[in-house]
JSON list of C-alpha atoms in Angstrom, two decimals:
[
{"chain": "A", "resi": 30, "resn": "UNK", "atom": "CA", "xyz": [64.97, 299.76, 189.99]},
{"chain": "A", "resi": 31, "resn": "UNK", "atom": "CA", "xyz": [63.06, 298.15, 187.54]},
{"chain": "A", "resi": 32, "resn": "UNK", "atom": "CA", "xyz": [59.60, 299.12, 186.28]},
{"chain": "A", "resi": 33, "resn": "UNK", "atom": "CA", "xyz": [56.72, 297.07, 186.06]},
{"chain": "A", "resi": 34, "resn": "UNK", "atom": "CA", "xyz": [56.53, 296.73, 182.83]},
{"chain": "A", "resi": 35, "resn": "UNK", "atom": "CA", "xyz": [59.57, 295.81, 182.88]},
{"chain": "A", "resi": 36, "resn": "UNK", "atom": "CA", "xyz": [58.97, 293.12, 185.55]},
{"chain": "A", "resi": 37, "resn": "UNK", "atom": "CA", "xyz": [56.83, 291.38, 183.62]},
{"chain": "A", "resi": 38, "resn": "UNK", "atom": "CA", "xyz": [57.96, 291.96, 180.33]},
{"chain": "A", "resi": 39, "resn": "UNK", "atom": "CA", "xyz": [61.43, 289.96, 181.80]},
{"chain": "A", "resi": 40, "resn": "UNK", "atom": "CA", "xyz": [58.77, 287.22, 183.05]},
{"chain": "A", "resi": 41, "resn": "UNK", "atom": "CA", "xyz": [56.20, 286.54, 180.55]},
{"chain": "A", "resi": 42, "resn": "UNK", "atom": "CA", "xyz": [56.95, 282.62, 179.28]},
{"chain": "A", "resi": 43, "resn": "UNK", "atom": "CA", "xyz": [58.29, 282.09, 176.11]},
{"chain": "A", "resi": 44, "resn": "UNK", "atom": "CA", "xyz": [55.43, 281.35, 173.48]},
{"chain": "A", "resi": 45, "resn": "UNK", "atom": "CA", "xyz": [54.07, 278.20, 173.12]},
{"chain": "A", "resi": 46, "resn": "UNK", "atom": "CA", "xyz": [54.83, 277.28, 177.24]},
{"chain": "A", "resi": 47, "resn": "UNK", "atom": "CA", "xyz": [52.31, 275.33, 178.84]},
{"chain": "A", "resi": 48, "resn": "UNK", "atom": "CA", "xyz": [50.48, 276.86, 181.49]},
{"chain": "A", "resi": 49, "resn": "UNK", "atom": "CA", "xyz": [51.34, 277.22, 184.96]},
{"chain": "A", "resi": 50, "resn": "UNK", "atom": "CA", "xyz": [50.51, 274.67, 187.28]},
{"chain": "A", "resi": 51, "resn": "UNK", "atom": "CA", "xyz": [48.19, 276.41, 190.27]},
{"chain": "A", "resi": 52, "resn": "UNK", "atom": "CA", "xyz": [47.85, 273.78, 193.44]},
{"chain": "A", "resi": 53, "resn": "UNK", "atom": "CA", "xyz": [46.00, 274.88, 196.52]},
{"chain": "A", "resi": 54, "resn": "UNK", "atom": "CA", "xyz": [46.27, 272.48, 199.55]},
{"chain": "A", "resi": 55, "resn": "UNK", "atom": "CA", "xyz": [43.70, 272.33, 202.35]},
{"chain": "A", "resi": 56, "resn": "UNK", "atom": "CA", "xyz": [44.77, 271.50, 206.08]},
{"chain": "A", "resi": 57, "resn": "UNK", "atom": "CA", "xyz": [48.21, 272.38, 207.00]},
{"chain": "A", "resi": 58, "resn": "UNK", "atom": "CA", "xyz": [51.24, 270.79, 205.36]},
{"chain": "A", "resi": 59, "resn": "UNK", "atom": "CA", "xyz": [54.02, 269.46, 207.41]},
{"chain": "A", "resi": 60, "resn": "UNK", "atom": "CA", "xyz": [57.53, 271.32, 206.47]},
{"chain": "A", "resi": 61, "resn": "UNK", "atom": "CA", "xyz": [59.93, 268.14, 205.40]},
{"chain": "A", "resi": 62, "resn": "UNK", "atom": "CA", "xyz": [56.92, 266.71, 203.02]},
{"chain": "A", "resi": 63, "resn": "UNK", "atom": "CA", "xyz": [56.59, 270.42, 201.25]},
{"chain": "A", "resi": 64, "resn": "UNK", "atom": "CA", "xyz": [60.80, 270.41, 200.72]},
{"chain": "A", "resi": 65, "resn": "UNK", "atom": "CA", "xyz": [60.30, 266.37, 199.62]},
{"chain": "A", "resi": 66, "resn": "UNK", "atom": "CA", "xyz": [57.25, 267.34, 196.80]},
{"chain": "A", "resi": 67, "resn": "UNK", "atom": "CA", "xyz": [58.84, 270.48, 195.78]},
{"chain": "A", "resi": 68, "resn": "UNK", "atom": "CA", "xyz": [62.78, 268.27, 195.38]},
{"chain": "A", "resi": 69, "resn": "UNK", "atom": "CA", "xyz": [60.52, 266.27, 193.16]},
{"chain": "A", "resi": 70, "resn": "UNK", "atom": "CA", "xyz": [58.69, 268.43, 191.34]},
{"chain": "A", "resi": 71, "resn": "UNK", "atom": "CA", "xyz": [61.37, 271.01, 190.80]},
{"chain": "A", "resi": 72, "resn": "UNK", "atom": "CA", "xyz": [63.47, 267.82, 189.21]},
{"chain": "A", "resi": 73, "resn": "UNK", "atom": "CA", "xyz": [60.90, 267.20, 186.97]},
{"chain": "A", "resi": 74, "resn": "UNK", "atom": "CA", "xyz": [60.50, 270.61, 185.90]},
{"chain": "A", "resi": 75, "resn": "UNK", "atom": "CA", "xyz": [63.84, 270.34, 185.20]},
{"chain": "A", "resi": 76, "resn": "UNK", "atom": "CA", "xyz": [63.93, 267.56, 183.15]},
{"chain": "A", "resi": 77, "resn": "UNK", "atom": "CA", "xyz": [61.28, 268.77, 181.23]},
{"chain": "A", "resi": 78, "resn": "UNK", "atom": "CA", "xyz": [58.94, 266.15, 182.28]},
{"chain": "A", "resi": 79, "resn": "UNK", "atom": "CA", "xyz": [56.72, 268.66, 184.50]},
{"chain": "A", "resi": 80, "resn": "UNK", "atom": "CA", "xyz": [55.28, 272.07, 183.56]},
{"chain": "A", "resi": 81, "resn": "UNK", "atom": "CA", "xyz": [55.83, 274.44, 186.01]},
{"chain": "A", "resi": 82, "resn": "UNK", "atom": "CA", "xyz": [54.18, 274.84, 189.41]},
{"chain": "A", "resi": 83, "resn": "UNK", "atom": "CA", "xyz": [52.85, 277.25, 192.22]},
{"chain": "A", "resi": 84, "resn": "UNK", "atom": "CA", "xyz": [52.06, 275.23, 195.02]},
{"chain": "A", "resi": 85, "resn": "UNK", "atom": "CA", "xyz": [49.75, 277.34, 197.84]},
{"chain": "A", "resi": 86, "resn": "UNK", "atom": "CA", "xyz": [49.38, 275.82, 201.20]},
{"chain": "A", "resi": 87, "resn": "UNK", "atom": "CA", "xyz": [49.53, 276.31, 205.14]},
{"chain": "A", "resi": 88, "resn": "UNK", "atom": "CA", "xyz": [51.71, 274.98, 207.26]},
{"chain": "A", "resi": 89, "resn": "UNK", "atom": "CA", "xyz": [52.13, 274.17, 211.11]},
{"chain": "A", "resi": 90, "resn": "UNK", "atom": "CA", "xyz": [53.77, 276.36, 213.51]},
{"chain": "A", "resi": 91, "resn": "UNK", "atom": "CA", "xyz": [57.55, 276.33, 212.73]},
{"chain": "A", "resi": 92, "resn": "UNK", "atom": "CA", "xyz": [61.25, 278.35, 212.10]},
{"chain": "A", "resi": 93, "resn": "UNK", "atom": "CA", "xyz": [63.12, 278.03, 208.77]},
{"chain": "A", "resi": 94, "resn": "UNK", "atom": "CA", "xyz": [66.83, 278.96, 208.83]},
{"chain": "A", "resi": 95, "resn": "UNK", "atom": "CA", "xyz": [68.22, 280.34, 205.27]},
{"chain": "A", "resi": 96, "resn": "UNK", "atom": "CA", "xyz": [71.34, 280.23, 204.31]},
{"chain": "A", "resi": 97, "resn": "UNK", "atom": "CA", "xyz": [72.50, 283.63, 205.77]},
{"chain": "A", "resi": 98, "resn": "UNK", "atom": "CA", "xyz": [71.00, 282.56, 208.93]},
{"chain": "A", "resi": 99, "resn": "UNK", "atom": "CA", "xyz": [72.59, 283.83, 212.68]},
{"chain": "A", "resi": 100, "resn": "UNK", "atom": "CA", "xyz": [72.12, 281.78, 215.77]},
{"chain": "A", "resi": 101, "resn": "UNK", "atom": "CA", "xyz": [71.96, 284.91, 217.65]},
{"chain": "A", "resi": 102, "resn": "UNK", "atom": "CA", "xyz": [68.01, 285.79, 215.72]},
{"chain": "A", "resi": 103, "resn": "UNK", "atom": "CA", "xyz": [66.66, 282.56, 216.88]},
{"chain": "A", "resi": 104, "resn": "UNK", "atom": "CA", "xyz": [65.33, 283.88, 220.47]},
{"chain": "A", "resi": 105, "resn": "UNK", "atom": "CA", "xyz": [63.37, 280.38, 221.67]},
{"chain": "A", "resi": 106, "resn": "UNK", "atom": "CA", "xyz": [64.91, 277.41, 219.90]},
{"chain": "A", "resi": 107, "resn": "UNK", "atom": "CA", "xyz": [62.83, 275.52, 221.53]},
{"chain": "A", "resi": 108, "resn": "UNK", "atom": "CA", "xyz": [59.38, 277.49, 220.86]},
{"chain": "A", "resi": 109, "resn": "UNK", "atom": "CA", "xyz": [58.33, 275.52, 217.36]},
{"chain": "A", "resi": 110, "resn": "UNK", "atom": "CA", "xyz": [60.37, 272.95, 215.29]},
{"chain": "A", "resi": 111, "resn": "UNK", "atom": "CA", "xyz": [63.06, 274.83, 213.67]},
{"chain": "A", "resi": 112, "resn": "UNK", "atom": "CA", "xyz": [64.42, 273.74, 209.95]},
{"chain": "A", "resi": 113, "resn": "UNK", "atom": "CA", "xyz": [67.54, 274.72, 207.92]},
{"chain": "A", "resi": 114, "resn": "UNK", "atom": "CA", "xyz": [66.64, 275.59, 204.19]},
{"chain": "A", "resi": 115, "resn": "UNK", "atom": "CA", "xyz": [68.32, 276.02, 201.21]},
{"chain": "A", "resi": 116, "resn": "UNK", "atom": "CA", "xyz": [66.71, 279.21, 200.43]},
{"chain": "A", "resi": 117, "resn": "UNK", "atom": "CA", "xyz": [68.20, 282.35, 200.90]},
{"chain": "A", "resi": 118, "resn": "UNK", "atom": "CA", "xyz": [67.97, 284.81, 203.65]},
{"chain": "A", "resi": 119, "resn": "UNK", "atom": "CA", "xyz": [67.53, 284.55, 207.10]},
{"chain": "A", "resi": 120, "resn": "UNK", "atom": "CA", "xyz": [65.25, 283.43, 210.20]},
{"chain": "A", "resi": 121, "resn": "UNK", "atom": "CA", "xyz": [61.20, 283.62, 208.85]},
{"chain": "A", "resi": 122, "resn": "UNK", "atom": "CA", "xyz": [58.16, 281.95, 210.70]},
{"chain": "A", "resi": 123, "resn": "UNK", "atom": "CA", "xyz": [55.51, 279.80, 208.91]},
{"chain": "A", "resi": 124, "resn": "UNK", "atom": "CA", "xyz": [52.12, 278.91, 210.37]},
{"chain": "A", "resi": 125, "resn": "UNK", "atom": "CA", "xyz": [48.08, 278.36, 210.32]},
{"chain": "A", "resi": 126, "resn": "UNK", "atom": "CA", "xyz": [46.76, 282.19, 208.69]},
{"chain": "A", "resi": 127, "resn": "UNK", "atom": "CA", "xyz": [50.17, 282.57, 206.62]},
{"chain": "A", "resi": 128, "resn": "UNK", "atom": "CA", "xyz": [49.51, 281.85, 202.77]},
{"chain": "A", "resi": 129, "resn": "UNK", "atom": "CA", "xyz": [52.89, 280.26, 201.88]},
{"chain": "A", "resi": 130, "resn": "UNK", "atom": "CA", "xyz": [53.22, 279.72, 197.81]},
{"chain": "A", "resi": 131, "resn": "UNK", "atom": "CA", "xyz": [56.44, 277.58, 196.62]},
{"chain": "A", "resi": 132, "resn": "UNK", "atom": "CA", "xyz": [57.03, 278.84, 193.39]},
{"chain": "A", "resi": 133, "resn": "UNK", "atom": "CA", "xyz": [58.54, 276.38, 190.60]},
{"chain": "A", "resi": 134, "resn": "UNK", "atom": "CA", "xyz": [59.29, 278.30, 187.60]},
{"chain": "A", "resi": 135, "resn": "UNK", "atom": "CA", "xyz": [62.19, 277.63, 184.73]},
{"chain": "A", "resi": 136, "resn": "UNK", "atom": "CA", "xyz": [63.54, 280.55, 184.03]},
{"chain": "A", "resi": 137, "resn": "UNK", "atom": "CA", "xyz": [65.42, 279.20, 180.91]},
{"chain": "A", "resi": 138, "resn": "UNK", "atom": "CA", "xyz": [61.40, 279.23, 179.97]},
{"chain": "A", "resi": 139, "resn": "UNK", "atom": "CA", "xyz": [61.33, 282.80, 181.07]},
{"chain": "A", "resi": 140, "resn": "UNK", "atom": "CA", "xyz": [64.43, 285.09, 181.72]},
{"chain": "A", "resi": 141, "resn": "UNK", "atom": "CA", "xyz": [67.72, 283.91, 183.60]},
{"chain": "A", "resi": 142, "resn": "UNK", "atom": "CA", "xyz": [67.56, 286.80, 185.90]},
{"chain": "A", "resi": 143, "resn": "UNK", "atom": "CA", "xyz": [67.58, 285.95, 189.45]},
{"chain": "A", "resi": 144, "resn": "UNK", "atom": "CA", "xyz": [67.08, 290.00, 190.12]},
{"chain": "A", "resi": 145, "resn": "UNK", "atom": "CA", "xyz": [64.28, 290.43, 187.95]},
{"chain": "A", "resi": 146, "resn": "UNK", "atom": "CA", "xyz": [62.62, 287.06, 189.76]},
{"chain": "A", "resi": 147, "resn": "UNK", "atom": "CA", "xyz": [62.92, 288.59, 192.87]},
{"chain": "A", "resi": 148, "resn": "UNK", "atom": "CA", "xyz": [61.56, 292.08, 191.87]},
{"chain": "A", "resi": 149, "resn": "UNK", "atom": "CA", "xyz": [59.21, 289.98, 190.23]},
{"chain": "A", "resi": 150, "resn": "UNK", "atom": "CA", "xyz": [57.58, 288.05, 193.25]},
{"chain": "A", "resi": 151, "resn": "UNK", "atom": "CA", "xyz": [57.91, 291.30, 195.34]},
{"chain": "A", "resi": 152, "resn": "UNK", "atom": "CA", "xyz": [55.32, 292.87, 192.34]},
{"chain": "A", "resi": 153, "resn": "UNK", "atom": "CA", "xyz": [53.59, 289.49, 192.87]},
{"chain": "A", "resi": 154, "resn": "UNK", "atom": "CA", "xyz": [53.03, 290.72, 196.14]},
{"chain": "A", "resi": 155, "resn": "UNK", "atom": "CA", "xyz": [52.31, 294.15, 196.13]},
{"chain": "A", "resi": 156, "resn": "UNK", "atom": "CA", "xyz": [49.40, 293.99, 192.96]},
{"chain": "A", "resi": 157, "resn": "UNK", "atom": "CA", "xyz": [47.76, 291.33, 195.43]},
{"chain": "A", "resi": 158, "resn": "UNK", "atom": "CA", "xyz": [47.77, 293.88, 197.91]},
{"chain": "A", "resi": 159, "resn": "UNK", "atom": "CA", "xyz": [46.61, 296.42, 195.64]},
{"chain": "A", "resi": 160, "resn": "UNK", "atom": "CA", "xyz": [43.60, 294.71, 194.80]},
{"chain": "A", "resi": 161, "resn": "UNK", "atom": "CA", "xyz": [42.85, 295.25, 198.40]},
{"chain": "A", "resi": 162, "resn": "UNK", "atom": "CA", "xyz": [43.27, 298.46, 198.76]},
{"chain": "A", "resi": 163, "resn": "UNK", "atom": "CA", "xyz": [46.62, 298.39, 201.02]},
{"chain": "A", "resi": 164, "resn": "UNK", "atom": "CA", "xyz": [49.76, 299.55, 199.56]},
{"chain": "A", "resi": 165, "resn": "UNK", "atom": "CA", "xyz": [52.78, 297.31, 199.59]},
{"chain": "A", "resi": 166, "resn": "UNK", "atom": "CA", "xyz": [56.15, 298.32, 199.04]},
{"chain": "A", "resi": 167, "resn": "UNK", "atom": "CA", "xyz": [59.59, 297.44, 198.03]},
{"chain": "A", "resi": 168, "resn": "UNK", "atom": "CA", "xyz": [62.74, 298.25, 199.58]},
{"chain": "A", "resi": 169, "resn": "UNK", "atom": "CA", "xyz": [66.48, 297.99, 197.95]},
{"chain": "A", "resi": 170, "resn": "UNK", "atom": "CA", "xyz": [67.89, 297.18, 201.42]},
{"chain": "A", "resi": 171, "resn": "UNK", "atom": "CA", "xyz": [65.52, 294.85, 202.72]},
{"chain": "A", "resi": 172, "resn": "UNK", "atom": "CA", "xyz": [63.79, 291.89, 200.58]},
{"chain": "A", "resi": 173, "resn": "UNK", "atom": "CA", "xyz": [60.44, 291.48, 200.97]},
{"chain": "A", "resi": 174, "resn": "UNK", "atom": "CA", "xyz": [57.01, 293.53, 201.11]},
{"chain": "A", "resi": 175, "resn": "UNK", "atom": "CA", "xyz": [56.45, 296.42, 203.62]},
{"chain": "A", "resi": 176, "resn": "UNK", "atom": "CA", "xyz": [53.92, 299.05, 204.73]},
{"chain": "A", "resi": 177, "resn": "UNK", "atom": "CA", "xyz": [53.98, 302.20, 206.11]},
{"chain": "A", "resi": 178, "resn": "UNK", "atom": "CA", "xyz": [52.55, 302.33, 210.14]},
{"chain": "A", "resi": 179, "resn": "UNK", "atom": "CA", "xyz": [51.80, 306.23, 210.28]},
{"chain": "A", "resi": 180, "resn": "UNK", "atom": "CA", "xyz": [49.80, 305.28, 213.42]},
{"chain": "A", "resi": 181, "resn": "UNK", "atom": "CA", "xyz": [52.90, 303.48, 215.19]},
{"chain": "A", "resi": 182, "resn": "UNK", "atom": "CA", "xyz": [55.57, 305.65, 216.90]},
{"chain": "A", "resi": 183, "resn": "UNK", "atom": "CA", "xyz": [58.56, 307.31, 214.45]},
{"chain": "A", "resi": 184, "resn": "UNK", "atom": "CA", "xyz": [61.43, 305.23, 214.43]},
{"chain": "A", "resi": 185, "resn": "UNK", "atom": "CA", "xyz": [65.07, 306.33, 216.29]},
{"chain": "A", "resi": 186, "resn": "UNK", "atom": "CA", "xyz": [65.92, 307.95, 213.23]},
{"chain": "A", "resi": 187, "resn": "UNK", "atom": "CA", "xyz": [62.78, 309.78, 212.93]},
{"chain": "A", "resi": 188, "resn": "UNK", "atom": "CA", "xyz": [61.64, 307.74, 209.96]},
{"chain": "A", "resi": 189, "resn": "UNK", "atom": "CA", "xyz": [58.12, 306.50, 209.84]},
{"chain": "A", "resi": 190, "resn": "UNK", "atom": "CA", "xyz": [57.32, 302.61, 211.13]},
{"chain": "A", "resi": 191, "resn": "UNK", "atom": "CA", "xyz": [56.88, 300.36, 209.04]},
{"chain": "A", "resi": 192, "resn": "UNK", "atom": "CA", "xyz": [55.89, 296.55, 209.08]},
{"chain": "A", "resi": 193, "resn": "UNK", "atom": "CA", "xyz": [56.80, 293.78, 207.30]},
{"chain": "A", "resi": 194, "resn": "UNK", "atom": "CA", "xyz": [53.49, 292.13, 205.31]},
{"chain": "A", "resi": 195, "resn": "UNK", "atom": "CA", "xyz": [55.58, 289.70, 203.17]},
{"chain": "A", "resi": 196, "resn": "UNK", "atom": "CA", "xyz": [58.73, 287.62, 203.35]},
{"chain": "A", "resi": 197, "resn": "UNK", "atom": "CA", "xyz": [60.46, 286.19, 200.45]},
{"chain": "A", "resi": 198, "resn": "UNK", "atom": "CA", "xyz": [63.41, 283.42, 200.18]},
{"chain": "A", "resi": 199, "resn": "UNK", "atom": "CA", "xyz": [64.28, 281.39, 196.93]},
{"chain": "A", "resi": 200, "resn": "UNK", "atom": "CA", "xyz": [66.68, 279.08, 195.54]},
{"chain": "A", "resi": 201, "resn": "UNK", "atom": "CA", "xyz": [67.40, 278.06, 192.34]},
{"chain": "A", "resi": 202, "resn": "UNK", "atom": "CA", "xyz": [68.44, 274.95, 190.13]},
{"chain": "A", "resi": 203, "resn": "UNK", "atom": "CA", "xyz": [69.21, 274.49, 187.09]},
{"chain": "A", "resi": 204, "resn": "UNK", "atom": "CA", "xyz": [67.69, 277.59, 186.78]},
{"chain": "A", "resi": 205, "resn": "UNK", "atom": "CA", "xyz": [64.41, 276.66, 188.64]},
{"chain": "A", "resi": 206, "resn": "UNK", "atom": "CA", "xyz": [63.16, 277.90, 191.30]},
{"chain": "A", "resi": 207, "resn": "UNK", "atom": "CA", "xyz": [62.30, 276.74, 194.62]},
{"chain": "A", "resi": 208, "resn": "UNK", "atom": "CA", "xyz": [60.52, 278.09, 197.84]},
{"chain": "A", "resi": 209, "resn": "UNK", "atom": "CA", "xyz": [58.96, 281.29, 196.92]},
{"chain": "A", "resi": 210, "resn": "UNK", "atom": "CA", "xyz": [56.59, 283.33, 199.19]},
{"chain": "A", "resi": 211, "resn": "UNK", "atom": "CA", "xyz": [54.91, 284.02, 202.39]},
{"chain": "A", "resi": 212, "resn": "UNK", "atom": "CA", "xyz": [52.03, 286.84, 203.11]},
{"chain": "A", "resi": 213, "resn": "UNK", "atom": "CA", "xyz": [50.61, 287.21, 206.45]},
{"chain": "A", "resi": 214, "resn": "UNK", "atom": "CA", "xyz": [46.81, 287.02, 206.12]},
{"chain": "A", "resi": 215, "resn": "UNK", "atom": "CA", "xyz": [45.90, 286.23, 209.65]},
{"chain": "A", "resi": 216, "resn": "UNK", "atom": "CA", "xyz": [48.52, 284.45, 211.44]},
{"chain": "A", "resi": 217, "resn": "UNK", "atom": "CA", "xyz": [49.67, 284.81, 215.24]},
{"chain": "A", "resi": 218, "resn": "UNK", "atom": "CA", "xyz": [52.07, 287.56, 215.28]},
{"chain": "A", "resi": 219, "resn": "UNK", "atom": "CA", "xyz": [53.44, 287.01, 218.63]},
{"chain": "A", "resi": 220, "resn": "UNK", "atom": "CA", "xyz": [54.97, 283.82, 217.43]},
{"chain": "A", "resi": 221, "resn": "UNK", "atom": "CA", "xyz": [56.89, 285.90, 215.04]},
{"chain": "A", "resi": 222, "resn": "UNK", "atom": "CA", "xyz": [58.36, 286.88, 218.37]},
{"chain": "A", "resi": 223, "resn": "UNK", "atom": "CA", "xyz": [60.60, 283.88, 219.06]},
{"chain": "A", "resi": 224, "resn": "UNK", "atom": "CA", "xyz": [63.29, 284.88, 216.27]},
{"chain": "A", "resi": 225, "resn": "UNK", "atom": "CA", "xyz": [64.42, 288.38, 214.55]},
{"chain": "A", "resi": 226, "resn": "UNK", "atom": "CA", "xyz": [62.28, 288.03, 211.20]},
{"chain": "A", "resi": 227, "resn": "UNK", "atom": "CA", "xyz": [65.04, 287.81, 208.41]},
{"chain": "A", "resi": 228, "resn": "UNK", "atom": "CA", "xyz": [67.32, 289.29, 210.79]},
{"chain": "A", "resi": 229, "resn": "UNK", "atom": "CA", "xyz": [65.60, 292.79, 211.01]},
{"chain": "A", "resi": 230, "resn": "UNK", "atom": "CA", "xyz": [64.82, 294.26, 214.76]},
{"chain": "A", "resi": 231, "resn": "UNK", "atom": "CA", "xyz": [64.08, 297.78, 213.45]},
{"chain": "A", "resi": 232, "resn": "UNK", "atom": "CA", "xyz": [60.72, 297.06, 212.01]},
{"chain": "A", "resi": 233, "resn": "UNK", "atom": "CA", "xyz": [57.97, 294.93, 212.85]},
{"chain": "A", "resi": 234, "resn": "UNK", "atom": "CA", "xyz": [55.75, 292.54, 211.13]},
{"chain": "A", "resi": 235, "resn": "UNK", "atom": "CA", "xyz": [51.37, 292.61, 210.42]},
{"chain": "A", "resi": 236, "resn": "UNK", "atom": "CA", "xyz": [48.88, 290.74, 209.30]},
{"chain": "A", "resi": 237, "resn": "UNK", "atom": "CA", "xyz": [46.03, 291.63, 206.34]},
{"chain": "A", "resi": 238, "resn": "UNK", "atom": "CA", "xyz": [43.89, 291.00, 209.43]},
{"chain": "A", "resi": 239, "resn": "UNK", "atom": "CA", "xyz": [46.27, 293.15, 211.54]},
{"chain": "A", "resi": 240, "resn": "UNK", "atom": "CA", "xyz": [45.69, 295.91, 209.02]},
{"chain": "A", "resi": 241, "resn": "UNK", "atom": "CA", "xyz": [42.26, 296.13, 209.60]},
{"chain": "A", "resi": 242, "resn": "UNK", "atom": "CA", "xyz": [41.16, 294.06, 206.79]},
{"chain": "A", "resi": 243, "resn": "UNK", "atom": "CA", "xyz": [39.24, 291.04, 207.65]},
{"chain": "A", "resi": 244, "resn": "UNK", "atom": "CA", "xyz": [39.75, 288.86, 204.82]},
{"chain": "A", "resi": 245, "resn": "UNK", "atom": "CA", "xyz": [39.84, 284.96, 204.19]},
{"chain": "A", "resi": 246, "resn": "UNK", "atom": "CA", "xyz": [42.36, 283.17, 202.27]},
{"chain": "A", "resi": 247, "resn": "UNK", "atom": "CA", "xyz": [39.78, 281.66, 199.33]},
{"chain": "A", "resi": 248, "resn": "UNK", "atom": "CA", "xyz": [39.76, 285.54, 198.54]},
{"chain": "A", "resi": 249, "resn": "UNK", "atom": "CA", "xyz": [43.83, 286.91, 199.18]},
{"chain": "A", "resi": 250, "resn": "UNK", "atom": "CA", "xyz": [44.18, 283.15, 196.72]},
{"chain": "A", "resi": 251, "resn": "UNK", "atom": "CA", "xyz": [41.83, 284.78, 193.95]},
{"chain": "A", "resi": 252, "resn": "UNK", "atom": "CA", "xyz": [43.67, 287.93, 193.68]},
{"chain": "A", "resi": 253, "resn": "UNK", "atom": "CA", "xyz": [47.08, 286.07, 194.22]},
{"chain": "A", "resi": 254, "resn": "UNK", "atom": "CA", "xyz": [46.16, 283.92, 191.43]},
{"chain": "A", "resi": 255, "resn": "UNK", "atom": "CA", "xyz": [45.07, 287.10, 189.30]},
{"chain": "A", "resi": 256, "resn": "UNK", "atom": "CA", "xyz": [48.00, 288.91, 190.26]},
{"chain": "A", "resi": 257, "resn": "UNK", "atom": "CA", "xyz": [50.20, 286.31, 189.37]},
{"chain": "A", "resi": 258, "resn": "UNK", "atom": "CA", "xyz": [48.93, 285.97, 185.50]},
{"chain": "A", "resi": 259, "resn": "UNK", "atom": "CA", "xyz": [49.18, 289.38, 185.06]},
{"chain": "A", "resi": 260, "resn": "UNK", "atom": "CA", "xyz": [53.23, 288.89, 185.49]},
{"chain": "A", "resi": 261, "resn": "UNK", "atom": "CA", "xyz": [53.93, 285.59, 184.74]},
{"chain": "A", "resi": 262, "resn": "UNK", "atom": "CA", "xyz": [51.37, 284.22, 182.32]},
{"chain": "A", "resi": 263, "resn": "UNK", "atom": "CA", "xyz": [48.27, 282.13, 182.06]},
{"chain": "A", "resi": 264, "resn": "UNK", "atom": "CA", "xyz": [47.68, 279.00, 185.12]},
{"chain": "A", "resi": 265, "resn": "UNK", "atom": "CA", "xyz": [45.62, 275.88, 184.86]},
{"chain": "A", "resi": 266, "resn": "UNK", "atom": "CA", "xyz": [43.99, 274.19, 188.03]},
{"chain": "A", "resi": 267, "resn": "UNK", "atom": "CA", "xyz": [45.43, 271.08, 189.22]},
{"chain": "A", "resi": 268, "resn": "UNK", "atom": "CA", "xyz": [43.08, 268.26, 190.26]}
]
């Protein structure tokens, strides 16, 4: 497994890169015009006409199918739109209280290591969650960000429950990436009930709020932003 330094070590731009794009967008963004901005700005990034991008926004109640996607996890087809998505991975939700951030990075800019990317927006994840005092984890079976539930019921192997805080699915081109990140700040969690989230029935999903930590999204966005220089360099505000 790698370290955190070595995370960000693998991360860190290449001197002389320009910053990192960091767009926040109010009101909730329709699915098909996020994949539309982020086919064009993920062209231009590779064409080295664009600096790179993280793109933070909400969007309506909806499914997204991955690549590794099985009809059997999606429950109620007919619950919310559903979408197939080039990302990998499986079923996920996306909705109003879920801080989604697309994440456009070169990694010819960076290093051209799909693992370390990965283990690299997991990190993203859990020094967010560190800032607020909830500890995030990392699993080598299951992508994604978890914490323990001491207070739940132990699992049928005795194990302790845990819940799933963050999902992650990404896709690359020309050695940029796409899609990125979701963290559940406040969202509905029963609507999470209409698939098998990423294709896992053995453990559930939570909230920030869920947690017992009433938060708004200006503030998880701070430390998000924070967290985010700390592994992959400096950002400049769009707009």
């Amino acid at each position: 497994m790698l370290t955190r330094t070595d995370i960000t070590l693998a991360m860190l731009p290449k001197p002389g890169s320009a910053p990192v794009r960091w767009r926040i967008s109010d009101g909730l963004v329709p699915y098909e015009q996020a994949v539309a901005e982020m086919e064009r700005e993920v062209a231009a990034i590779a064409d080295g006409d664009a600096d790179e991008l993280v793109w933070l926004l909400e969007h309506p109640p909806l499914y997204t199918a991955g690549t590794s996607a099985d009809a059997a996890d999606l429950i109620e087809p007919d619950r919310f739109p559903v979408f197939s998505t080039g990302r990998g991975g499986e079923y996920t939700y996306h909705g109003p209280g879920q801080r989604v951030a697309y994440v456009m990075l070169d990694l010819k800019r960076r290093r051209q290591d799909v693992r370390a990317y990965v283990a690299a927006l997991e990190e993203l994840v859990i020094r967010t969650l560190d800032m607020m005092n909830v500890r995030g984890e990392r699993r080598e079976d299951r992508v994604g960000v978890w914490v323990r539930r001491p207070e739940k019921p132990l699992l049928p192997d005795g194990s302790m429950a845990e819940d799933k805080v963050a999902a992650l699915g990404i896709r690359l081109r020309r050695w940029v990436s796409f899609h990125g990140l979701s963290l559940n700040v406040d969202p509905d969690l029963s609507h999470f009930s209409g698939i098998v989230p990423c294709g896992i029935s053995a453990y559930g999903v939570t909230s920030l709020v869920d947690l017992g930590l009433p938060v708004m999204m200006a503030d998880v966005d701070i430390r998000l932003r924070e967290a985010f220089e700390e592994i992959f360099g400096p950002t400049v505000s769009e707009g």
